[in-house]
Amino acid sequence: MSITGNRRERERAQRHRLILSVARELAEAEGWEAVTTRRLAERVEYSQPVLYSHFKGKDAIVAAVAEQGFTELAELLGRERAAARGDEPRLGLRAVCRAYLRFAVEHPALYQAMFVMPTQLAFAAEETPPALRAAFDVFVEALPEGIEGREARAELLWAALHGISALSATGRVPALGESARLDLLIDGIAPGGQASRSGGDGL
Amino acid sequence: MSITGNRRERERAQRHRLILSVARELAEAEGWEAVTTRRLAERVEYSQPVLYSHFKGKDAIVAAVAEQGFTELAELLGRERAAARGDEPRLGLRAVCRAYLRFAVEHPALYQAMFVMPTQLAFAAEETPPALRAAFDVFVEALPEGIEGREARAELLWAALHGISALSATGRVPALGESARLDLLIDGIAPGGQASRSGGDGL
DNA sequence: CCCGATGTCTAGCAATGCTAGAATCCGGGC
DNA sequence: GCCCGGATTCTAGCATTGCTAGACATCGGG
């Protein structure tokens, strides 16, 4: 390990990040099916084999991008929750849900890598990415404190939000009425107040 | 159009069905990534080009399989709903939901073709497969008659069930607690009675 | 200044979806 | 009975995919 070793290590890490960001941009611009190892290598301005010196294969690349997505989602939800902490509890929950849905429509390719692409990761087991768990926990905490079956409610909420995102992304459910569905969902899962219909369907 | 023309037409239709059923079996047995045109042709005992005389491409084949799935799902849900018509309304709704979830776990590849695979079909538009619409309508009808926002509730229910199926299929949410989540969901979306917890997590 | 190790690229493999053009089959007219 | 024409099917191949072995370059240490 020489003196310059440090620099090379740094450069290597930078290239690592570059590969990921290029892959993500490409996916977001043209869809994941356009992300081929050749195109990716070309845009990174290295040959294909260097990709394989950083990642085990293409799947590993999309998995790494997905992991990035998990941490970003967790941060986003956490911020949203913090910002709405002073408000009525229900408003906080609603803000978090809206943030989730917005994330899904704003980064469709990223979302796809995170939640629909085939993956080896067994999420239920210990190996759940910590960031994913953190994102989930935001939902748990956003639910009223003493409510019965808080965790189960959060799971349901999580699943329902994913269902809404997944189906509307492929046009399998009308995009209109999203806000109404969200109100219904929140009312159903965290009952108590009446629906706080704020704004139209603009998200 | 000769006399034998009829027979050839029949044989052709049969081969059409054969292709679909083989594709479906193969997908169910080894996953869609194992369904290649070569393997498919081999099992049908014809060469690849005949596949393209029946379908425009591989995507068209999985779309056709998906369509089959839609009609099967619609029939299943319709039957389930009819069988539970005498019971308490909430029980009927629950039966339909359970049938949906069971369908998803029993035919994972079929379900994937129907709801997660990339597709050109714009489901929101006119071209929604009638069978899919029929399946959806079962949910609408299974909701209490005079309830407010009946259609929106059905959409939410639909999306939530898909979310549960999709996430648990890839292990992104624990399979346990499925029954509890379902109770919560039904309670939330069709409020009125108390949760009718019938049976454990065995589905 | 040269050597060895580390890093990178060229070239290629097997498999994929799809298709053009050759070969085959089969019914109908002489 | 024989042969022709159209429909049907197959062989062979293209471009592209993910991935990898082996040749090549590069650069620090003696």
Short mmCIF file of C-alpha atoms (C1' of nucleotides) in Angstrom, two decimals:
data_model
loop_
_atom_site.label_atom_id
_atom_site.label_comp_id
_atom_site.label_asym_id
_atom_site.label_seq_id
_atom_site.Cartn_x
_atom_site.Cartn_y
_atom_site.Cartn_z
CA MET A 1 0.00 0.00 0.00
CA SER A 2 1.94 2.97 -1.27
CA ILE A 3 1.38 6.69 -0.79
CA THR A 4 -0.44 6.97 -4.04
CA GLY A 5 -2.57 4.02 -3.03
CA ASN A 6 -4.85 6.36 -1.23
CA ARG A 7 -5.48 8.45 -4.27
CA ARG A 8 -6.18 5.41 -6.42
CA GLU A 9 -8.60 4.17 -3.86
CA ARG A 10 -10.35 7.50 -3.90
CA GLU A 11 -10.51 7.53 -7.68
CA ARG A 12 -11.86 4.06 -7.67
CA ALA A 13 -14.60 5.01 -5.23
CA GLN A 14 -15.46 7.97 -7.37
CA ARG A 15 -15.76 5.75 -10.44
CA HIS A 16 -17.96 3.48 -8.40
CA ARG A 17 -20.31 6.34 -7.72
CA LEU A 18 -20.11 7.47 -11.31
CA ILE A 19 -21.26 4.09 -12.57
CA LEU A 20 -24.23 4.17 -10.24
CA SER A 21 -25.27 7.68 -11.10
CA VAL A 22 -24.95 7.07 -14.83
CA ALA A 23 -26.95 3.87 -14.55
CA ARG A 24 -29.62 5.69 -12.66
CA GLU A 25 -29.78 8.61 -15.08
CA LEU A 26 -29.94 6.29 -18.03
CA ALA A 27 -32.69 4.27 -16.43
CA GLU A 28 -34.64 7.35 -15.51
CA ALA A 29 -34.27 8.73 -19.03
CA GLU A 30 -34.94 5.64 -21.12
CA GLY A 31 -36.06 2.90 -18.77
CA TRP A 32 -34.13 0.01 -17.31
CA GLU A 33 -34.34 -2.07 -20.47
CA ALA A 34 -32.11 0.55 -22.09
CA VAL A 35 -29.46 0.12 -19.44
CA THR A 36 -27.12 -2.37 -21.05
CA THR A 37 -23.59 -3.04 -19.91
CA ARG A 38 -22.22 -1.69 -23.18
CA ARG A 39 -24.13 1.55 -23.11
CA LEU A 40 -23.31 2.00 -19.47
CA ALA A 41 -19.63 1.39 -20.08
CA GLU A 42 -19.64 3.80 -23.00
CA ARG A 43 -21.12 6.62 -20.95
CA VAL A 44 -18.74 5.99 -18.11
CA GLU A 45 -15.96 6.07 -20.70
CA TYR A 46 -14.50 2.76 -19.68
CA SER A 47 -14.81 -0.69 -21.16
CA GLN A 48 -17.29 -3.24 -19.93
CA PRO A 49 -14.94 -5.30 -17.77
CA VAL A 50 -14.37 -2.41 -15.38
CA LEU A 51 -18.05 -2.59 -14.49
CA TYR A 52 -17.45 -6.14 -13.40
CA SER A 53 -14.51 -5.09 -11.28
CA HIS A 54 -16.91 -2.92 -9.29
CA PHE A 55 -20.06 -5.03 -9.33
CA LYS A 56 -20.68 -8.73 -9.61
CA GLY A 57 -23.07 -8.23 -12.48
CA LYS A 58 -25.81 -6.08 -13.86
CA ASP A 59 -28.22 -7.18 -11.14
CA ALA A 60 -25.78 -5.96 -8.52
CA ILE A 61 -25.76 -2.55 -10.16
CA VAL A 62 -29.52 -2.15 -10.08
CA ALA A 63 -29.50 -3.47 -6.52
CA ALA A 64 -26.99 -0.79 -5.56
CA VAL A 65 -29.12 1.87 -7.21
CA ALA A 66 -32.13 0.53 -5.34
CA GLU A 67 -30.22 0.78 -2.08
CA GLN A 68 -29.47 4.42 -2.83
CA GLY A 69 -33.19 4.85 -3.38
CA PHE A 70 -33.98 3.34 -0.01
CA THR A 71 -31.82 5.80 1.86
CA GLU A 72 -33.21 8.71 -0.13
CA LEU A 73 -36.75 7.62 0.54
CA ALA A 74 -36.02 7.21 4.22
CA GLU A 75 -34.53 10.69 4.41
CA LEU A 76 -37.41 12.21 2.50
CA LEU A 77 -40.04 10.60 4.67
CA GLY A 78 -38.16 11.47 7.82
CA ARG A 79 -37.92 15.11 6.80
CA GLU A 80 -41.56 15.22 5.88
CA ARG A 81 -42.54 13.73 9.18
CA ALA A 82 -40.38 16.14 11.12
CA ALA A 83 -41.81 19.12 9.28
CA ALA A 84 -45.35 18.12 10.10
CA ARG A 85 -44.72 17.15 13.70
CA GLY A 86 -46.38 20.21 15.13
CA ASP A 87 -49.57 19.66 13.17
CA GLU A 88 -52.44 17.43 13.92
CA PRO A 89 -51.21 13.83 13.88
CA ARG A 90 -53.40 12.96 10.94
CA LEU A 91 -51.86 15.71 8.88
CA GLY A 92 -48.42 14.33 9.55
CA LEU A 93 -49.46 10.92 8.39
CA ARG A 94 -50.99 12.40 5.30
CA ALA A 95 -47.84 14.36 4.53
CA VAL A 96 -45.74 11.23 4.78
CA CYS A 97 -48.07 9.29 2.51
CA ARG A 98 -48.11 12.05 -0.05
CA ALA A 99 -44.34 12.23 0.02
CA TYR A 100 -44.17 8.51 -0.66
CA LEU A 101 -46.50 8.74 -3.65
CA ARG A 102 -44.67 11.76 -4.97
CA PHE A 103 -41.37 9.95 -4.70
CA ALA A 104 -42.78 7.09 -6.76
CA VAL A 105 -44.00 9.29 -9.58
CA GLU A 106 -40.96 11.52 -9.64
CA HIS A 107 -38.44 8.70 -9.79
CA PRO A 108 -40.28 5.89 -11.56
CA ALA A 109 -37.18 3.98 -12.62
CA LEU A 110 -35.62 4.26 -9.20
CA TYR A 111 -38.86 3.14 -7.61
CA GLN A 112 -39.01 0.21 -9.98
CA ALA A 113 -35.51 -0.86 -9.03
CA MET A 114 -36.49 -0.65 -5.39
CA PHE A 115 -39.81 -2.41 -5.42
CA VAL A 116 -40.61 -4.33 -8.54
CA MET A 117 -37.42 -5.57 -10.14
CA PRO A 118 -36.51 -9.16 -9.45
CA THR A 119 -34.10 -9.29 -6.58
CA GLN A 120 -32.33 -11.83 -4.47
CA LEU A 121 -32.75 -9.86 -1.28
CA ALA A 122 -35.03 -11.51 1.21
CA PHE A 123 -36.54 -8.43 2.75
CA ALA A 124 -38.32 -10.20 5.50
CA ALA A 125 -35.13 -11.67 6.89
CA GLU A 126 -32.31 -10.06 8.79
CA GLU A 127 -30.73 -8.77 5.59
CA THR A 128 -33.33 -6.11 5.12
CA PRO A 129 -31.53 -2.94 4.10
CA PRO A 130 -31.45 -0.70 7.19
CA ALA A 131 -32.59 2.26 5.13
CA LEU A 132 -35.67 0.38 4.05
CA ARG A 133 -36.43 -0.47 7.62
CA ALA A 134 -35.92 3.17 8.57
CA ALA A 135 -38.39 4.30 5.91
CA PHE A 136 -40.90 1.81 7.20
CA ASP A 137 -40.41 3.01 10.76
CA VAL A 138 -41.42 6.50 9.76
CA PHE A 139 -44.82 5.11 8.93
CA VAL A 140 -45.05 3.31 12.22
CA GLU A 141 -44.22 6.48 14.12
CA ALA A 142 -46.61 8.55 12.07
CA LEU A 143 -49.47 6.43 13.30
CA PRO A 144 -51.24 7.41 16.53
CA GLU A 145 -49.20 6.25 19.46
CA GLY A 146 -51.52 4.01 21.35
CA ILE A 147 -53.36 2.53 18.40
CA GLU A 148 -53.99 -1.19 18.32
CA GLY A 149 -51.87 -3.19 15.89
CA ARG A 150 -49.67 -0.28 15.03
CA GLU A 151 -47.08 -2.31 13.16
CA ALA A 152 -49.67 -4.24 11.20
CA ARG A 153 -51.36 -1.00 10.26
CA ALA A 154 -48.08 0.38 9.02
CA GLU A 155 -47.50 -2.73 6.95
CA LEU A 156 -50.91 -2.40 5.41
CA LEU A 157 -50.38 1.26 4.72
CA TRP A 158 -47.03 0.48 3.14
CA ALA A 159 -48.51 -2.21 0.94
CA ALA A 160 -51.46 -0.07 -0.06
CA LEU A 161 -49.25 2.82 -1.05
CA HIS A 162 -47.11 0.50 -3.08
CA GLY A 163 -50.19 -0.93 -4.75
CA ILE A 164 -51.38 2.52 -5.68
CA SER A 165 -47.97 3.47 -7.03
CA ALA A 166 -47.43 0.27 -8.95
CA LEU A 167 -50.83 0.15 -10.56
CA SER A 168 -50.99 3.80 -11.49
CA ALA A 169 -47.44 3.70 -12.90
CA THR A 170 -48.57 1.12 -15.45
CA GLY A 171 -51.94 2.77 -15.98
CA ARG A 172 -53.79 -0.13 -14.43
CA VAL A 173 -55.77 2.21 -12.26
CA PRO A 174 -56.86 5.75 -13.14
CA ALA A 175 -54.51 8.45 -11.90
CA LEU A 176 -57.46 10.61 -11.06
CA GLY A 177 -58.98 10.12 -7.67
CA GLU A 178 -55.59 9.60 -6.10
CA SER A 179 -56.27 12.14 -3.42
CA ALA A 180 -59.63 10.62 -2.64
CA ARG A 181 -58.07 7.19 -2.35
CA LEU A 182 -55.46 8.56 0.00
CA ASP A 183 -58.09 10.12 2.23
CA LEU A 184 -59.98 6.87 2.35
CA LEU A 185 -56.83 4.98 3.13
CA ILE A 186 -55.78 7.21 5.97
CA ASP A 187 -59.24 7.27 7.39
CA GLY A 188 -59.45 3.53 7.22
CA ILE A 189 -56.09 2.76 8.72
CA ALA A 190 -55.84 5.48 11.31
CA PRO A 191 -59.45 6.17 12.19
CA GLY A 192 -60.45 8.97 14.47
CA GLY A 193 -60.92 12.34 12.79
CA GLN A 194 -62.84 12.98 9.62
CA ALA A 195 -61.10 13.08 6.28
CA SER A 196 -59.03 16.19 5.90
CA ARG A 197 -59.45 16.76 2.20
CA SER A 198 -56.85 19.32 1.46
CA GLY A 199 -56.56 20.22 -2.17
CA GLY A 200 -57.62 18.37 -5.26
CA ASP A 201 -55.98 15.51 -7.09
CA GLY A 202 -52.78 17.39 -7.68
CA LEU A 203 -50.96 14.64 -5.85
CA MET B 1 -61.21 -21.93 -48.72
CA SER B 2 -61.45 -25.65 -49.35
CA ILE B 3 -63.25 -28.32 -47.40
CA THR B 4 -60.15 -29.13 -45.44
CA GLY B 5 -59.71 -25.46 -44.72
CA ASN B 6 -61.94 -25.82 -41.73
CA ARG B 7 -59.84 -28.54 -40.24
CA ARG B 8 -56.64 -26.58 -40.73
CA GLU B 9 -58.19 -23.62 -39.09
CA ARG B 10 -59.17 -25.78 -36.15
CA GLU B 11 -55.72 -27.25 -35.89
CA ARG B 12 -54.24 -23.81 -36.03
CA ALA B 13 -56.47 -22.61 -33.21
CA GLN B 14 -55.47 -25.62 -31.18
CA ARG B 15 -51.81 -24.90 -31.72
CA HIS B 16 -52.51 -21.33 -30.65
CA ARG B 17 -53.89 -22.58 -27.36
CA LEU B 18 -51.04 -25.05 -27.04
CA ILE B 19 -48.47 -22.28 -27.29
CA LEU B 20 -50.22 -20.30 -24.59
CA SER B 21 -50.60 -23.21 -22.21
CA VAL B 22 -47.00 -24.31 -22.68
CA ALA B 23 -45.78 -20.76 -22.11
CA ARG B 24 -47.82 -20.54 -18.98
CA GLU B 25 -46.68 -23.89 -17.63
CA LEU B 26 -43.09 -23.07 -18.33
CA ALA B 27 -43.40 -19.68 -16.65
CA GLU B 28 -45.14 -21.20 -13.65
CA ALA B 29 -42.49 -23.89 -13.37
CA GLU B 30 -39.31 -21.91 -13.93
CA GLY B 31 -40.28 -18.24 -14.04
CA TRP B 32 -40.79 -15.96 -17.02
CA GLU B 33 -37.09 -15.42 -17.56
CA ALA B 34 -36.90 -19.10 -18.53
CA VAL B 35 -39.55 -18.66 -21.20
CA THR B 36 -37.44 -18.09 -24.30
CA THR B 37 -38.74 -18.39 -27.82
CA ARG B 38 -36.42 -21.32 -28.47
CA ARG B 39 -37.46 -23.31 -25.44
CA LEU B 40 -41.07 -22.54 -26.09
CA ALA B 41 -40.80 -23.63 -29.71
CA GLU B 42 -39.03 -26.80 -28.67
CA ARG B 43 -41.75 -27.79 -26.22
CA VAL B 44 -44.48 -27.03 -28.72
CA GLU B 45 -42.51 -29.17 -31.18
CA TYR B 46 -42.38 -26.53 -33.86
CA SER B 47 -39.68 -24.14 -34.92
CA GLN B 48 -39.51 -20.58 -33.68
CA PRO B 49 -41.05 -18.84 -36.69
CA VAL B 50 -44.42 -20.52 -36.14
CA LEU B 51 -44.66 -18.66 -32.85
CA TYR B 52 -44.43 -15.45 -34.84
CA SER B 53 -47.18 -16.59 -37.17
CA HIS B 54 -49.46 -16.72 -34.14
CA PHE B 55 -48.20 -13.79 -32.11
CA LYS B 56 -46.50 -10.58 -32.97
CA GLY B 57 -43.69 -11.25 -30.54
CA LYS B 58 -42.85 -12.56 -27.13
CA ASP B 59 -44.60 -9.67 -25.43
CA ALA B 60 -47.80 -10.55 -27.22
CA ILE B 61 -47.57 -14.07 -25.85
CA VAL B 62 -47.27 -12.97 -22.26
CA ALA B 63 -50.05 -10.45 -22.87
CA ALA B 64 -52.27 -13.25 -24.12
CA VAL B 65 -51.45 -15.34 -21.08
CA ALA B 66 -52.25 -12.35 -18.90
CA GLU B 67 -55.60 -11.98 -20.60
CA GLN B 68 -56.37 -15.60 -19.81
CA GLY B 69 -55.51 -14.79 -16.24
CA PHE B 70 -57.91 -11.87 -16.17
CA THR B 71 -60.86 -14.00 -17.21
CA GLU B 72 -59.91 -16.70 -14.73
CA LEU B 73 -59.62 -14.19 -11.94
CA ALA B 74 -62.95 -12.63 -12.85
CA GLU B 75 -64.63 -16.04 -12.83
CA LEU B 76 -63.04 -16.98 -9.54
CA LEU B 77 -64.05 -13.77 -7.81
CA GLY B 78 -67.54 -13.94 -9.27
CA ARG B 79 -68.00 -17.48 -8.01
CA GLU B 80 -66.68 -16.58 -4.60
CA ARG B 81 -68.99 -13.64 -4.37
CA ALA B 82 -71.99 -15.70 -5.44
CA ALA B 83 -71.21 -18.40 -2.90
CA ALA B 84 -71.07 -15.88 -0.06
CA ARG B 85 -74.11 -13.92 -1.11
CA GLY B 86 -76.32 -15.29 1.64
CA ASP B 87 -73.85 -14.42 4.37
CA GLU B 88 -73.30 -11.17 6.10
CA PRO B 89 -72.10 -8.59 3.53
CA ARG B 90 -68.75 -8.21 5.23
CA LEU B 91 -68.15 -11.92 4.97
CA GLY B 92 -68.74 -11.78 1.25
CA LEU B 93 -66.22 -9.01 0.86
CA ARG B 94 -63.73 -10.91 2.91
CA ALA B 95 -64.23 -14.05 0.83
CA VAL B 96 -63.57 -12.11 -2.36
CA CYS B 97 -60.43 -10.55 -0.95
CA ARG B 98 -59.11 -13.88 0.24
CA ALA B 99 -59.81 -15.40 -3.14
CA TYR B 100 -57.79 -12.63 -4.77
CA LEU B 101 -54.82 -13.16 -2.48
CA ARG B 102 -55.02 -16.90 -2.91
CA PHE B 103 -55.04 -16.50 -6.67
CA ALA B 104 -51.89 -14.40 -6.50
CA VAL B 105 -49.96 -16.93 -4.42
CA GLU B 106 -51.19 -19.98 -6.31
CA HIS B 107 -50.33 -18.62 -9.74
CA PRO B 108 -47.40 -16.30 -9.16
CA ALA B 109 -46.16 -16.27 -12.74
CA LEU B 110 -49.63 -15.72 -14.12
CA TYR B 111 -50.19 -12.93 -11.63
CA GLN B 112 -46.91 -11.38 -12.61
CA ALA B 113 -47.88 -11.39 -16.28
CA MET B 114 -51.16 -9.76 -15.36
CA PHE B 115 -49.98 -7.06 -13.02
CA VAL B 116 -46.29 -6.40 -12.98
CA MET B 117 -44.81 -7.19 -16.35
CA PRO B 118 -44.25 -4.26 -18.68
CA THR B 119 -47.18 -3.93 -20.99
CA GLN B 120 -48.44 -1.62 -23.66
CA LEU B 121 -52.05 -1.89 -22.56
CA ALA B 122 -53.41 1.37 -21.18
CA PHE B 123 -55.73 -0.02 -18.59
CA ALA B 124 -57.32 3.24 -17.76
CA ALA B 125 -58.51 3.83 -21.29
CA GLU B 126 -61.27 2.17 -23.25
CA GLU B 127 -59.06 -0.75 -24.13
CA THR B 128 -59.18 -2.17 -20.67
CA PRO B 129 -59.70 -5.90 -21.02
CA PRO B 130 -63.37 -6.58 -20.25
CA ALA B 131 -62.41 -9.45 -17.98
CA LEU B 132 -60.28 -7.14 -15.90
CA ARG B 133 -63.13 -4.71 -15.60
CA ALA B 134 -65.42 -7.57 -14.63
CA ALA B 135 -63.07 -8.64 -11.88
CA PHE B 136 -62.95 -5.11 -10.59
CA ASP B 137 -66.72 -4.85 -10.65
CA VAL B 138 -66.99 -7.79 -8.30
CA PHE B 139 -65.21 -5.68 -5.72
CA VAL B 140 -67.52 -2.77 -6.30
CA GLU B 141 -70.56 -4.97 -5.83
CA ALA B 142 -69.11 -6.62 -2.78
CA LEU B 143 -69.03 -3.27 -1.01
CA PRO B 144 -72.11 -2.13 0.92
CA GLU B 145 -74.67 -0.76 -1.47
CA GLY B 146 -75.22 2.77 -0.32
CA ILE B 147 -71.71 3.49 0.86
CA GLU B 148 -70.12 6.79 -0.06
CA GLY B 149 -67.45 6.72 -2.75
CA ARG B 150 -68.07 3.12 -3.58
CA GLU B 151 -65.97 3.08 -6.73
CA ALA B 152 -63.06 4.88 -5.10
CA ARG B 153 -63.18 2.43 -2.22
CA ALA B 154 -63.05 -0.45 -4.65
CA GLU B 155 -60.05 1.11 -6.38
CA LEU B 156 -58.28 1.48 -3.10
CA LEU B 157 -59.11 -2.06 -2.10
CA TRP B 158 -57.87 -3.29 -5.45
CA ALA B 159 -54.63 -1.37 -5.13
CA ALA B 160 -54.08 -2.46 -1.54
CA LEU B 161 -54.59 -6.11 -2.38
CA HIS B 162 -52.15 -5.80 -5.22
CA GLY B 163 -49.65 -4.13 -2.94
CA ILE B 164 -49.94 -6.93 -0.44
CA SER B 165 -49.53 -9.56 -3.16
CA ALA B 166 -46.66 -7.85 -4.88
CA LEU B 167 -44.66 -7.13 -1.77
CA SER B 168 -45.16 -10.50 -0.16
CA ALA B 169 -44.33 -12.29 -3.42
CA THR B 170 -40.87 -10.75 -3.35
CA GLY B 171 -40.53 -11.10 0.38
CA ARG B 172 -40.60 -7.35 0.91
CA VAL B 173 -43.19 -7.68 3.62
CA PRO B 174 -43.54 -10.59 6.05
CA ALA B 175 -46.03 -13.25 4.96
CA LEU B 176 -47.20 -13.60 8.53
CA GLY B 177 -49.87 -11.23 9.62
CA GLU B 178 -51.58 -11.42 6.28
CA SER B 179 -54.91 -12.21 7.84
CA ALA B 180 -54.60 -9.36 10.30
CA ARG B 181 -53.77 -6.96 7.51
CA LEU B 182 -56.80 -8.14 5.60
CA ASP B 183 -59.06 -7.54 8.59
CA LEU B 184 -57.67 -4.08 9.00
CA LEU B 185 -58.12 -3.38 5.35
CA ILE B 186 -61.72 -4.49 5.21
CA ASP B 187 -62.54 -2.66 8.39
CA GLY B 188 -60.97 0.48 7.07
CA ILE B 189 -62.52 0.44 3.67
CA ALA B 190 -65.94 -0.87 4.46
CA PRO B 191 -66.48 0.28 8.00
CA GLY B 192 -69.50 -0.74 9.98
CA GLY B 193 -69.20 -4.03 11.82
CA GLN B 194 -66.27 -5.09 13.92
CA ALA B 195 -63.49 -7.16 12.43
CA SER B 196 -64.64 -10.69 11.81
CA ARG B 197 -61.41 -12.49 12.49
CA SER B 198 -62.09 -15.91 11.10
CA GLY B 199 -59.14 -18.21 11.23
CA GLY B 200 -55.48 -17.51 11.66
CA ASP B 201 -52.89 -16.65 9.08
CA GLY B 202 -53.52 -19.72 7.00
CA LEU B 203 -54.15 -17.55 3.96
"C1'" DC C 1 16.35 2.20 -16.56
"C1'" DC C 2 14.14 -1.94 -16.16
"C1'" DC C 3 10.93 -5.34 -13.79
"C1'" DG C 4 6.80 -6.85 -11.87
"C1'" DA C 5 2.30 -6.02 -10.43
"C1'" DT C 6 -1.81 -3.74 -11.07
"C1'" DG C 7 -5.07 -2.13 -13.96
"C1'" DT C 8 -7.50 -1.89 -18.57
"C1'" DC C 9 -8.92 -3.22 -23.12
"C1'" DT C 10 -9.74 -6.20 -27.22
"C1'" DA C 11 -11.97 -9.97 -28.74
"C1'" DG C 12 -14.90 -13.50 -28.16
"C1'" DC C 13 -18.59 -16.93 -26.13
"C1'" DA C 14 -23.21 -18.47 -25.47
"C1'" DA C 15 -27.86 -17.02 -25.34
"C1'" DT C 16 -31.59 -13.84 -26.54
"C1'" DG C 17 -35.63 -12.01 -29.85
"C1'" DC C 18 -36.64 -11.93 -34.40
"C1'" DT C 19 -36.61 -12.67 -39.72
"C1'" DA C 20 -35.34 -13.69 -44.71
"C1'" DG C 21 -35.20 -17.07 -47.92
"C1'" DA C 22 -34.92 -22.02 -48.92
"C1'" DA C 23 -37.36 -26.33 -48.59
"C1'" DT C 24 -41.48 -28.98 -48.05
"C1'" DC C 25 -46.14 -30.28 -48.20
"C1'" DC C 26 -50.67 -30.69 -50.00
"C1'" DG C 27 -54.87 -29.89 -52.67
"C1'" DG C 28 -56.66 -29.30 -57.33
"C1'" DG C 29 -56.42 -29.44 -62.55
"C1'" DC C 30 -54.95 -32.03 -66.56
"C1'" DG D 1 -51.24 -40.66 -62.13
"C1'" DC D 2 -48.69 -36.48 -62.41
"C1'" DC D 3 -47.38 -32.07 -61.86
"C1'" DC D 4 -48.05 -27.18 -60.53
"C1'" DG D 5 -48.91 -23.29 -57.32
"C1'" DG D 6 -49.80 -21.54 -52.99
"C1'" DA D 7 -49.55 -22.04 -48.23
"C1'" DT D 8 -46.81 -23.70 -44.45
"C1'" DT D 9 -42.70 -24.82 -42.06
"C1'" DC D 10 -37.77 -24.99 -41.34
"C1'" DT D 11 -32.79 -23.80 -41.67
"C1'" DA D 12 -29.67 -20.41 -41.08
"C1'" DG D 13 -28.46 -16.14 -39.79
"C1'" DC D 14 -28.53 -11.12 -37.83
"C1'" DA D 15 -27.98 -7.87 -34.17
"C1'" DT D 16 -27.94 -7.46 -29.34
"C1'" DT D 17 -27.54 -9.10 -24.67
"C1'" DG D 18 -24.57 -10.34 -20.15
"C1'" DC D 19 -20.24 -11.87 -19.09
"C1'" DT D 20 -15.11 -13.39 -19.34
"C1'" DA D 21 -10.33 -14.93 -20.81
"C1'" DG D 22 -6.17 -13.47 -22.29
"C1'" DA D 23 -3.41 -9.83 -24.45
"C1'" DC D 24 -1.79 -5.22 -23.55
"C1'" DA D 25 -0.51 -0.97 -21.15
"C1'" DT D 26 0.76 1.70 -17.17
"C1'" DC D 27 3.13 2.97 -13.30
"C1'" DG D 28 5.66 2.61 -8.86
"C1'" DG D 29 9.92 0.57 -6.62
"C1'" DG D 30 14.64 -1.09 -6.94
#
